[in-house]
C-alpha cells in the first residue's frame, strides 16, 4: 500500500492543470490556538446523522464511511468561512463528485487554511502557498489569482484526488495526504467530523 500511495503521489506531481504541472503544495496550517478538541467516533456519527437528517437527503454512509481517526477538532465558522464551504460544495458538484469528495476537500481546507482564502502572509507564509488549500504558484497549481479563487482551487484539488486510485476506500487523511504531500500527513484526520457535518448541512442548501 505504501508503494502504491507513493506511486500515486508521484503520478499526481506530473499532472497538468491550466498549462502547469500539479506539484505538492506546502503545508501551511498546523494545530492553531482557539481550536477546540472534540470527542471521537460515537459522537461524530451521532452528530453527523442528526445534521444529515435535518438537511434532507444526504447519504450519511458516504460522509464518514471508515470512521474517524483520533481526536477531532472544530472551529466556529464566520460567514466568510461558511461561504467558502458552500463554494467547495458547489465546485465538488460541478466536478461530478459526491459528498465524500466534499468531506475530503473541506477537511483539507480546514487543516490548510481554516477555510480562510489566504493571500500571501509575508514572513508567516510557507513559501508561496496561498488560498484555501495552500497551493503554490511556483509548483504549478496556477496563478495567485486562480488559486485564491474558490472554484478553481477546489477543482484543482479534486482533479488531484481523482487521480488517487481507490481514494474512496482510504481513510480521509491518506486520501488528502496523497494529493497534498504535507509534512504533517496525519493532521487532516482531526477535521473529518466537522467537515462531514458541514457537508450534511449545506449539500442540499
Coordinates of C-alpha atoms in Angstrom, one line a residue:
X1 CA 0.0 0.0 0.0
X2 CA 2.8 2.4 0.9
X3 CA 4.4 1.7 -2.5
X4 CA 1.1 2.3 -4.3
X5 CA 0.5 5.5 -2.4
X6 CA 3.9 6.8 -3.2
X7 CA 3.5 5.9 -6.9
X8 CA 0.1 7.7 -6.9
X9 CA 1.6 10.8 -5.3
X10 CA 4.4 10.8 -7.9
X11 CA 1.8 10.5 -10.6
X12 CA -0.1 13.5 -9.3
X13 CA 3.1 15.5 -9.4
X14 CA 3.1 15.0 -13.1
X15 CA -0.5 16.1 -13.8
X16 CA -1.2 19.3 -15.8
X17 CA -3.7 21.9 -14.9
X18 CA -4.1 25.2 -16.8
X19 CA -0.8 24.6 -18.5
X20 CA 1.2 23.9 -15.4
X21 CA 2.2 20.8 -13.5
X22 CA 0.4 20.0 -10.3
X23 CA 3.1 19.5 -7.6
X24 CA 2.6 19.1 -3.9
X25 CA 1.6 22.3 -2.1
X26 CA 3.4 23.1 1.2
X27 CA 1.5 22.7 4.4
X28 CA 0.5 26.0 5.9
X29 CA -1.7 25.4 9.0
X30 CA -1.0 23.2 12.0
X31 CA -3.0 23.0 15.2
X32 CA -3.9 26.6 16.0
X33 CA -4.8 28.4 19.2
X34 CA -8.6 28.5 19.7
X35 CA -9.3 25.2 18.1
X36 CA -11.5 23.1 20.3
X37 CA -10.9 19.4 20.7
X38 CA -14.0 17.2 20.2
X39 CA -14.6 13.6 21.2
X40 CA -14.4 10.8 18.7
X41 CA -16.3 8.2 16.7
X42 CA -19.5 7.7 18.5
X43 CA -20.2 11.5 18.9
X44 CA -19.1 12.1 15.3
X45 CA -21.5 9.5 13.9
X46 CA -24.5 10.8 16.0
X47 CA -23.9 14.4 15.3
X48 CA -23.4 13.8 11.6
X49 CA -26.5 11.7 11.3
X50 CA -28.5 14.4 13.1
X51 CA -27.2 17.1 10.8
X52 CA -27.9 15.0 7.7
X53 CA -31.5 14.3 8.8
X54 CA -32.0 18.0 9.3
X55 CA -30.7 18.9 5.9
X56 CA -32.6 16.4 3.7
X57 CA -31.4 13.5 1.6
X58 CA -27.6 13.4 2.2
X59 CA -26.5 9.8 2.4
X60 CA -24.7 9.7 5.8
X61 CA -22.9 6.4 4.8
X62 CA -21.0 8.4 2.3
X63 CA -19.8 11.1 4.7
X64 CA -17.7 9.0 7.1
X65 CA -17.5 5.5 5.7
X66 CA -14.4 4.4 7.6
X67 CA -15.0 6.1 10.9
X68 CA -12.8 9.0 12.2
X69 CA -9.2 8.6 13.2
X70 CA -8.1 10.1 16.5
X71 CA -9.2 13.1 18.5
X72 CA -11.4 15.5 16.5
X73 CA -11.1 19.3 16.4
X74 CA -13.5 22.0 15.4
X75 CA -13.7 25.7 15.0
X76 CA -16.6 28.2 14.9
X77 CA -17.0 29.5 11.3
X78 CA -17.6 33.1 10.3
X79 CA -19.9 34.0 7.4
X80 CA -17.0 34.1 5.0
X81 CA -15.7 30.7 6.1
X82 CA -19.3 29.3 5.6
X83 CA -19.4 30.8 2.2
X84 CA -16.2 29.1 1.4
X85 CA -17.7 25.8 2.5
X86 CA -20.6 26.4 0.1
X87 CA -18.2 27.2 -2.7
X88 CA -16.3 24.0 -2.1
X89 CA -19.5 22.0 -2.2
X90 CA -20.6 23.8 -5.4
X91 CA -17.3 23.1 -7.1
X92 CA -17.5 19.4 -6.0
X93 CA -20.9 19.1 -7.6
X94 CA -19.8 20.8 -10.7
X95 CA -16.9 18.3 -10.9
X96 CA -19.4 15.5 -10.8
X97 CA -18.1 14.2 -7.5
X98 CA -20.0 13.1 -4.4
X99 CA -20.5 14.1 -0.8
X100 CA -17.4 12.1 0.3
X101 CA -15.2 14.1 -2.0
X102 CA -16.6 17.3 -0.5
X103 CA -15.8 16.0 3.0
X104 CA -12.2 15.3 2.0
X105 CA -11.9 18.7 0.4
X106 CA -13.4 20.6 3.3
X107 CA -11.3 18.7 5.9
X108 CA -8.2 19.5 3.8
X109 CA -9.1 23.2 3.7
X110 CA -9.8 23.3 7.4
X111 CA -6.3 22.0 8.1
X112 CA -4.5 24.1 5.5
X113 CA -6.2 27.5 6.0
X114 CA -9.1 27.1 8.5
X115 CA -11.3 27.7 5.5
X116 CA -9.9 31.2 5.0
X117 CA -8.9 32.2 1.5
X118 CA -5.4 33.3 2.5
X119 CA -3.2 35.6 0.5
X120 CA 0.5 36.0 1.0
X121 CA 1.3 36.1 4.7
X122 CA 4.8 37.6 4.4
X123 CA 7.2 36.1 6.9
X124 CA 4.4 33.8 8.2
X125 CA 3.9 32.4 4.7
X126 CA 5.0 28.8 3.8
X127 CA 6.9 29.6 0.7
X128 CA 4.3 31.0 -1.8
X129 CA 1.4 28.9 -0.6
X130 CA -1.9 30.7 -0.8
X131 CA -5.7 30.1 -0.9
X132 CA -7.9 27.6 0.8
X133 CA -5.7 24.7 0.0
X134 CA -2.4 26.5 0.3
X135 CA -1.5 25.7 -3.3
X136 CA 1.8 27.2 -4.7
X137 CA 2.1 29.1 -8.0
X138 CA 5.7 28.1 -8.1
X139 CA 4.7 24.4 -8.1
X140 CA 2.3 24.8 -11.0
X141 CA -1.1 24.9 -9.3
X142 CA -2.0 28.1 -11.1
X143 CA -1.6 31.9 -10.8
X144 CA -2.2 33.7 -7.5
X145 CA -5.5 34.9 -8.9
X146 CA -6.5 31.3 -9.8
X147 CA -5.5 29.6 -6.6
X148 CA -7.3 32.2 -4.5
X149 CA -10.5 31.6 -6.5
X150 CA -12.6 29.1 -4.5
X151 CA -13.9 27.2 -7.5
X152 CA -10.6 27.0 -9.3
X153 CA -8.6 25.9 -6.2
X154 CA -11.2 23.3 -5.2
X155 CA -11.3 21.9 -8.8
X156 CA -7.5 21.7 -8.8
X157 CA -7.6 19.7 -5.5
X158 CA -10.4 17.5 -6.8
X159 CA -8.5 16.8 -10.0
X160 CA -5.6 15.6 -7.9
X161 CA -8.0 13.5 -5.8
X162 CA -9.5 11.9 -8.9
X163 CA -6.0 10.6 -9.8
X164 CA -5.6 8.8 -6.5
X165 CA -6.5 5.2 -7.2
X166 CA -9.0 4.0 -4.7
X167 CA -9.3 7.2 -2.7
X168 CA -12.9 6.4 -1.8
X169 CA -11.6 3.3 0.1
X170 CA -8.9 5.2 2.0
X171 CA -9.1 6.9 5.4
X172 CA -9.6 10.6 4.8
X173 CA -6.1 11.6 5.9
X174 CA -4.4 9.2 3.5
X175 CA -6.5 10.5 0.5
X176 CA -5.8 14.1 1.4
X177 CA -2.1 13.5 2.0
X178 CA -1.7 11.8 -1.4
X179 CA -2.8 15.0 -3.1
X180 CA -1.2 17.5 -0.7
X181 CA 2.1 15.6 0.2
X182 CA 2.2 17.5 3.5
X183 CA 4.9 17.5 6.1
X184 CA 2.2 16.7 8.6
X185 CA 0.3 13.9 6.9
X186 CA -2.0 12.9 9.8
X187 CA -3.3 16.3 10.7
X188 CA -6.1 16.1 8.2
X189 CA -7.8 13.4 10.2
X190 CA -8.8 15.7 13.0
X191 CA -11.3 17.7 10.8
X192 CA -13.3 14.8 9.4
X193 CA -16.3 15.2 11.8
X194 CA -16.7 18.9 11.3
X195 CA -16.2 18.5 7.5
X196 CA -18.9 15.8 7.4
X197 CA -21.3 18.0 9.5
X198 CA -20.8 20.9 7.1
X199 CA -21.5 18.7 4.0
X200 CA -24.6 17.3 5.7
X201 CA -25.8 20.8 6.5
X202 CA -25.0 22.5 3.2
X203 CA -25.0 19.9 0.4
X204 CA -28.7 20.5 -0.4
X205 CA -28.9 24.1 0.7

